[in-house]
């Protein structure tokens, strides 16, 4: 790449001095809340044997990947708010772009796997335990990670070999593919087209899997004889559909353009939804709408309170 010690300037994070602390606190609280919520899902899944099922294994993996995903962006943004220093080295910028895209692609494949899991559980209940064995669950997660890596590594490496002659100003608050392509002195149309096609495969490939799964789920649910069974099945899937809508809506707006350098300013708002709002809402959506998680949390809290109550009421010698 030949950029060594040169740095980039993140202009998208430029705010008035008196607002920096306010934005810092807002993003810090959102980041910590997202980390705590996703960590809670992972912890409760590991501790409660009733949640050690394929769906919760995929959900806890999704939560872990999402924690890593937001950590590629938010700590850097918090450091900018706190210090006011808005420069980043070329190496750090391309590293951030790669992990952001790799983990983002993996999240979409995991959403597709979650959709397939619900399809098998509701539409093929007799075959579900056999198909979704522990070995198959680990294999599916490995495939998601491998596809995310393979699809995103190529365009980022190719773009990193380009020439950058300035001005090295990124109109964004982190290093994404479009803003980086906009800085290149060379013609990047071939790399942008490759990235567009791969993003198309990731987004619409996983979306087609989700549409297939949920369209079959709806047909199966409508055919259930009991209204209670229908309500239970819908409540399980509705949280997944809300997350799908948020994730696909923001990412289609950002990445479904053959020319990645267009509309960079409007992408910032959609990127905020993708990197701050959605990761914050996901744990809330999955936990508030899930009775099994509610019960597991109540049981965990009662186990914590009971020993404390017993100690406080123990007779003194």
Short mmCIF file of C-alpha atoms in Angstrom, two decimals:
data_model
loop_
_atom_site.label_atom_id
_atom_site.label_comp_id
_atom_site.label_asym_id
_atom_site.label_seq_id
_atom_site.Cartn_x
_atom_site.Cartn_y
_atom_site.Cartn_z
CA UNK A 1 0.00 0.00 0.00
CA UNK A 2 2.95 2.25 0.64
CA UNK A 3 1.18 4.55 3.06
CA UNK A 4 3.25 3.72 6.16
CA UNK A 5 2.86 6.43 8.75
CA UNK A 6 0.36 8.56 6.77
CA UNK A 7 -2.97 9.22 8.40
CA UNK A 8 -6.59 9.82 7.46
CA UNK A 9 -8.91 12.45 8.88
CA UNK A 10 -12.42 11.37 9.93
CA UNK A 11 -14.45 14.45 9.07
CA UNK A 12 -17.78 12.72 9.71
CA UNK A 13 -17.10 12.87 13.46
CA UNK A 14 -16.67 16.68 13.51
CA UNK A 15 -19.06 18.27 16.00
CA UNK A 16 -19.10 21.47 18.03
CA UNK A 17 -16.77 21.45 21.00
CA UNK A 18 -19.55 21.85 23.58
CA UNK A 19 -21.46 18.89 22.11
CA UNK A 20 -18.56 16.43 22.19
CA UNK A 21 -19.05 15.42 25.84
CA UNK A 22 -22.80 15.02 25.31
CA UNK A 23 -22.26 12.79 22.26
CA UNK A 24 -19.54 10.89 24.11
CA UNK A 25 -21.90 10.09 27.01
CA UNK A 26 -24.78 9.14 24.68
CA UNK A 27 -22.66 6.75 22.60
CA UNK A 28 -20.89 5.37 25.68
CA UNK A 29 -24.21 4.52 27.35
CA UNK A 30 -25.54 2.96 24.13
CA UNK A 31 -22.33 0.93 23.72
CA UNK A 32 -22.30 -0.31 27.33
CA UNK A 33 -26.03 -1.12 27.22
CA UNK A 34 -25.54 -3.11 24.01
CA UNK A 35 -22.55 -4.99 25.45
CA UNK A 36 -24.42 -5.74 28.69
CA UNK A 37 -27.55 -6.87 26.87
CA UNK A 38 -25.70 -9.18 24.50
CA UNK A 39 -23.49 -10.50 27.32
CA UNK A 40 -26.65 -11.22 29.32
CA UNK A 41 -28.02 -13.33 26.45
CA UNK A 42 -24.73 -15.25 26.18
CA UNK A 43 -24.50 -15.79 29.97
CA UNK A 44 -28.09 -16.89 30.48
CA UNK A 45 -27.79 -19.31 27.54
CA UNK A 46 -24.69 -20.90 29.05
CA UNK A 47 -26.08 -21.08 32.61
CA UNK A 48 -29.65 -22.27 32.03
CA UNK A 49 -29.94 -25.83 30.66
CA UNK A 50 -33.42 -25.08 29.23
CA UNK A 51 -31.85 -22.56 26.84
CA UNK A 52 -29.12 -24.89 25.62
CA UNK A 53 -30.93 -25.53 22.34
CA UNK A 54 -29.87 -24.83 18.73
CA UNK A 55 -31.88 -21.57 18.57
CA UNK A 56 -30.21 -20.12 21.68
CA UNK A 57 -26.80 -21.38 20.58
CA UNK A 58 -27.21 -19.42 17.33
CA UNK A 59 -28.63 -16.45 19.23
CA UNK A 60 -25.71 -16.35 21.68
CA UNK A 61 -23.26 -16.65 18.76
CA UNK A 62 -25.11 -13.80 17.05
CA UNK A 63 -24.80 -11.73 20.26
CA UNK A 64 -21.06 -12.43 20.52
CA UNK A 65 -20.41 -11.48 16.88
CA UNK A 66 -22.50 -8.34 17.34
CA UNK A 67 -20.41 -7.33 20.38
CA UNK A 68 -17.28 -7.69 18.25
CA UNK A 69 -18.98 -5.84 15.37
CA UNK A 70 -19.80 -2.69 17.36
CA UNK A 71 -16.39 -2.82 19.09
CA UNK A 72 -14.71 -2.28 15.71
CA UNK A 73 -16.34 1.17 15.48
CA UNK A 74 -17.65 2.62 18.76
CA UNK A 75 -14.43 2.70 20.91
CA UNK A 76 -12.67 4.62 18.11
CA UNK A 77 -15.61 7.03 17.95
CA UNK A 78 -15.57 7.48 21.75
CA UNK A 79 -11.85 8.24 21.65
CA UNK A 80 -12.52 10.92 19.03
CA UNK A 81 -15.25 12.48 21.15
CA UNK A 82 -13.04 12.47 24.23
CA UNK A 83 -9.76 13.66 22.76
CA UNK A 84 -10.91 15.61 19.71
CA UNK A 85 -8.15 13.85 17.71
CA UNK A 86 -9.78 12.72 14.46
CA UNK A 87 -6.87 11.08 12.65
CA UNK A 88 -6.35 7.38 12.00
CA UNK A 89 -3.46 5.61 10.27
CA UNK A 90 -3.98 3.89 6.92
CA UNK A 91 -3.20 0.48 8.44
CA UNK A 92 -5.66 0.99 11.30
CA UNK A 93 -8.29 2.33 8.89
CA UNK A 94 -8.14 -0.67 6.54
CA UNK A 95 -8.02 -3.05 9.52
CA UNK A 96 -11.17 -1.42 10.89
CA UNK A 97 -12.87 -1.59 7.48
CA UNK A 98 -12.04 -5.29 7.08
CA UNK A 99 -13.29 -6.38 10.51
CA UNK A 100 -16.40 -4.20 10.20
CA UNK A 101 -17.34 -5.77 6.85
CA UNK A 102 -16.28 -9.31 7.82
CA UNK A 103 -18.28 -9.31 11.06
CA UNK A 104 -21.20 -7.50 9.38
CA UNK A 105 -21.41 -10.17 6.66
CA UNK A 106 -21.20 -12.89 9.31
CA UNK A 107 -24.14 -11.31 11.19
CA UNK A 108 -26.31 -11.57 8.08
CA UNK A 109 -25.42 -15.21 7.54
CA UNK A 110 -26.23 -15.90 11.20
CA UNK A 111 -29.62 -14.21 10.72
CA UNK A 112 -30.24 -16.57 7.79
CA UNK A 113 -29.27 -19.55 9.98
CA UNK A 114 -31.63 -18.35 12.73
CA UNK A 115 -34.41 -18.17 10.13
CA UNK A 116 -33.66 -21.72 8.95
CA UNK A 117 -33.62 -22.92 12.54
CA UNK A 118 -37.11 -21.49 13.15
CA UNK A 119 -38.31 -23.00 9.85
CA UNK A 120 -37.13 -26.47 10.84
CA UNK A 121 -38.46 -26.17 14.41
CA UNK A 122 -41.95 -25.07 13.32
CA UNK A 123 -42.39 -26.71 9.92
CA UNK A 124 -40.36 -29.92 10.41
CA UNK A 125 -40.59 -30.58 14.18
CA UNK A 126 -40.07 -34.36 13.89
CA UNK A 127 -36.86 -33.99 11.89
CA UNK A 128 -35.58 -30.94 13.81
CA UNK A 129 -33.60 -32.74 16.58
CA UNK A 130 -31.89 -34.97 14.01
CA UNK A 131 -30.98 -32.19 11.57
CA UNK A 132 -29.94 -29.58 14.14
CA UNK A 133 -27.45 -31.75 16.00
CA UNK A 134 -24.60 -30.07 17.96
CA UNK A 135 -22.21 -30.96 15.15
CA UNK A 136 -24.46 -29.30 12.55
CA UNK A 137 -24.83 -26.19 14.72
CA UNK A 138 -21.05 -25.75 15.01
CA UNK A 139 -20.67 -26.42 11.27
CA UNK A 140 -23.23 -23.75 10.35
CA UNK A 141 -21.53 -21.14 12.56
CA UNK A 142 -18.13 -22.02 11.06
CA UNK A 143 -19.55 -21.66 7.53
CA UNK A 144 -21.00 -18.25 8.43
CA UNK A 145 -17.60 -17.03 9.67
CA UNK A 146 -15.76 -18.51 6.67
CA UNK A 147 -18.13 -16.95 4.12
CA UNK A 148 -17.99 -13.57 5.84
CA UNK A 149 -14.18 -13.67 5.76
CA UNK A 150 -13.86 -14.87 2.15
CA UNK A 151 -16.40 -12.45 0.71
CA UNK A 152 -15.04 -9.32 2.40
CA UNK A 153 -11.26 -9.96 2.45
CA UNK A 154 -10.79 -9.69 -1.35
CA UNK A 155 -12.27 -6.22 -1.98
CA UNK A 156 -10.60 -4.68 1.10
CA UNK A 157 -7.16 -6.10 0.19
CA UNK A 158 -7.55 -4.94 -3.43
CA UNK A 159 -8.58 -1.44 -2.32
CA UNK A 160 -5.63 -1.27 0.10
CA UNK A 161 -3.25 -1.68 -2.88
CA UNK A 162 -4.60 1.46 -4.50
CA UNK A 163 -2.82 4.86 -4.50
CA UNK A 164 -3.94 7.69 -2.22
CA UNK A 165 -2.68 11.15 -3.07
CA UNK A 166 -4.96 13.29 -0.89
CA UNK A 167 -6.80 15.05 0.51
CA UNK A 168 -7.04 12.16 2.98
CA UNK A 169 -10.35 13.23 4.50
CA UNK A 170 -13.11 10.66 5.11
CA UNK A 171 -16.65 12.15 5.27
CA UNK A 172 -17.68 9.51 7.80
CA UNK A 173 -17.18 8.62 11.47
CA UNK A 174 -15.38 5.33 10.70
CA UNK A 175 -13.54 3.62 7.84
CA UNK A 176 -16.06 2.01 5.52
CA UNK A 177 -15.54 0.73 1.98
CA UNK A 178 -17.28 3.58 0.13
CA UNK A 179 -15.43 6.45 1.84
CA UNK A 180 -12.08 4.67 1.33
CA UNK A 181 -12.81 4.07 -2.37
CA UNK A 182 -13.65 7.77 -2.69
CA UNK A 183 -10.10 8.71 -1.60
CA UNK A 184 -8.25 6.68 -4.22
CA UNK A 185 -6.42 8.50 -7.05
CA UNK A 186 -6.91 5.50 -9.35
CA UNK A 187 -10.02 4.18 -11.10
CA UNK A 188 -11.66 1.91 -8.52
CA UNK A 189 -14.75 0.96 -10.56
CA UNK A 190 -13.69 -2.69 -10.91
CA UNK A 191 -13.08 -3.06 -7.16
CA UNK A 192 -16.33 -1.24 -6.35
CA UNK A 193 -18.25 -3.50 -8.75
CA UNK A 194 -16.70 -6.59 -7.13
CA UNK A 195 -17.67 -5.31 -3.68
CA UNK A 196 -21.19 -4.48 -4.90
CA UNK A 197 -21.68 -7.99 -6.32
CA UNK A 198 -20.35 -9.66 -3.16
CA UNK A 199 -22.50 -7.40 -0.93
CA UNK A 200 -25.46 -8.29 -3.16
CA UNK A 201 -24.80 -12.00 -2.60
CA UNK A 202 -24.44 -11.55 1.17
CA UNK A 203 -27.51 -9.36 1.66
CA UNK A 204 -29.96 -10.85 -0.83
CA UNK A 205 -28.69 -14.42 -0.45
CA UNK A 206 -29.37 -14.35 3.28
CA UNK A 207 -32.61 -12.38 2.72
CA UNK A 208 -33.91 -15.02 0.29
CA UNK A 209 -33.23 -17.71 2.88
CA UNK A 210 -35.15 -15.66 5.47
CA UNK A 211 -38.08 -15.05 3.06
CA UNK A 212 -38.25 -18.77 2.21
CA UNK A 213 -38.14 -19.73 5.89
CA UNK A 214 -40.73 -17.23 7.16
CA UNK A 215 -43.15 -17.64 4.27
CA UNK A 216 -43.26 -21.38 5.06
CA UNK A 217 -43.55 -20.60 8.77
CA UNK A 218 -46.56 -18.33 8.18
CA UNK A 219 -48.30 -21.02 6.11
CA UNK A 220 -47.64 -23.60 8.84
CA UNK A 221 -48.77 -21.29 11.67
CA UNK A 222 -52.02 -20.38 9.90
CA UNK A 223 -52.76 -24.09 9.61
CA UNK A 224 -52.32 -24.78 13.34
CA UNK A 225 -55.61 -25.82 14.99
CA UNK A 226 -55.11 -23.94 18.27
CA UNK A 227 -55.08 -20.14 18.57
CA UNK A 228 -52.69 -20.50 21.53
CA UNK A 229 -50.23 -22.48 19.39
CA UNK A 230 -50.46 -19.82 16.67
CA UNK A 231 -49.76 -17.03 19.16
CA UNK A 232 -46.78 -18.90 20.62
CA UNK A 233 -45.25 -19.55 17.19
CA UNK A 234 -45.78 -15.94 16.07
CA UNK A 235 -44.24 -14.52 19.27
CA UNK A 236 -41.12 -16.66 18.75
CA UNK A 237 -40.64 -15.42 15.18
CA UNK A 238 -41.79 -11.81 15.47
CA UNK A 239 -38.61 -10.75 17.32
CA UNK A 240 -36.48 -12.26 14.54
CA UNK A 241 -38.50 -10.38 11.91
CA UNK A 242 -38.04 -7.03 13.70
CA UNK A 243 -34.25 -7.55 13.80
CA UNK A 244 -34.23 -8.59 10.12
CA UNK A 245 -36.13 -5.44 9.11
CA UNK A 246 -33.74 -3.12 10.97
CA UNK A 247 -30.57 -4.80 9.72
CA UNK A 248 -31.56 -5.20 6.07
CA UNK A 249 -33.18 -1.78 5.81
CA UNK A 250 -30.06 0.15 6.85
CA UNK A 251 -27.55 -2.03 4.95
CA UNK A 252 -29.48 -2.08 1.66
CA UNK A 253 -29.57 1.74 1.81
CA UNK A 254 -25.78 1.94 2.37
CA UNK A 255 -24.32 -0.82 0.20
CA UNK A 256 -26.75 -1.52 -2.65
CA UNK A 257 -25.16 1.03 -4.99
CA UNK A 258 -22.69 -0.02 -7.73
CA UNK A 259 -20.89 3.32 -7.23
CA UNK A 260 -19.87 3.22 -3.56
CA UNK A 261 -18.68 6.82 -3.57
CA UNK A 262 -22.19 8.24 -4.10
CA UNK A 263 -24.32 9.68 -1.29
CA UNK A 264 -21.62 9.35 1.37
CA UNK A 265 -23.12 12.05 3.57
CA UNK A 266 -26.56 10.38 3.76
CA UNK A 267 -24.89 7.03 4.54
CA UNK A 268 -23.77 8.32 7.94
CA UNK A 269 -27.29 8.35 9.35
CA UNK A 270 -27.99 4.82 8.09
CA UNK A 271 -24.62 3.66 9.47
CA UNK A 272 -25.58 5.04 12.91
CA UNK A 273 -28.69 2.83 12.82
CA UNK A 274 -26.52 -0.15 11.86
CA UNK A 275 -23.74 0.39 14.39
CA UNK A 276 -25.49 2.01 17.38
CA UNK A 277 -29.29 1.68 17.29
CA UNK A 278 -29.78 -1.90 16.04
CA UNK A 279 -27.15 -3.52 18.35
CA UNK A 280 -28.77 -1.67 21.26
CA UNK A 281 -32.29 -2.83 20.36
CA UNK A 282 -31.46 -6.45 19.50
CA UNK A 283 -30.99 -7.70 23.10
CA UNK A 284 -34.14 -5.82 24.16
CA UNK A 285 -36.18 -7.30 21.32
CA UNK A 286 -34.95 -10.84 21.91
CA UNK A 287 -35.38 -10.76 25.70
CA UNK A 288 -38.56 -8.72 26.16
CA UNK A 289 -40.51 -10.83 23.70
CA UNK A 290 -39.27 -14.21 24.89
CA UNK A 291 -40.99 -16.01 27.77
CA UNK A 292 -38.25 -18.64 28.08
CA UNK A 293 -35.62 -15.94 28.59
CA UNK A 294 -37.92 -14.21 31.10
CA UNK A 295 -38.23 -17.40 33.12
CA UNK A 296 -34.50 -18.11 32.96
CA UNK A 297 -33.74 -14.57 34.20
CA UNK A 298 -36.27 -14.90 37.06
CA UNK A 299 -34.75 -18.22 38.10
CA UNK A 300 -31.22 -16.77 37.97
CA UNK A 301 -32.27 -13.78 40.10
CA UNK A 302 -34.02 -16.02 42.63
CA UNK A 303 -30.87 -18.17 42.96
CA UNK A 304 -28.87 -15.01 43.66
CA UNK A 305 -31.36 -13.66 46.22
CA UNK A 306 -31.97 -16.94 48.10
CA UNK A 307 -28.41 -17.47 49.46
CA UNK A 308 -28.31 -13.79 50.47
CA UNK A 309 -31.64 -14.14 52.31
CA UNK A 310 -30.45 -17.32 54.04
CA UNK A 311 -27.23 -15.61 55.19
CA UNK A 312 -29.12 -12.63 56.56
CA UNK A 313 -31.48 -14.90 58.53
CA UNK A 314 -28.85 -17.30 59.81
CA UNK A 315 -28.85 -17.54 63.66
CA UNK A 316 -25.92 -15.87 65.34
CA UNK A 317 -23.82 -17.81 67.85
#
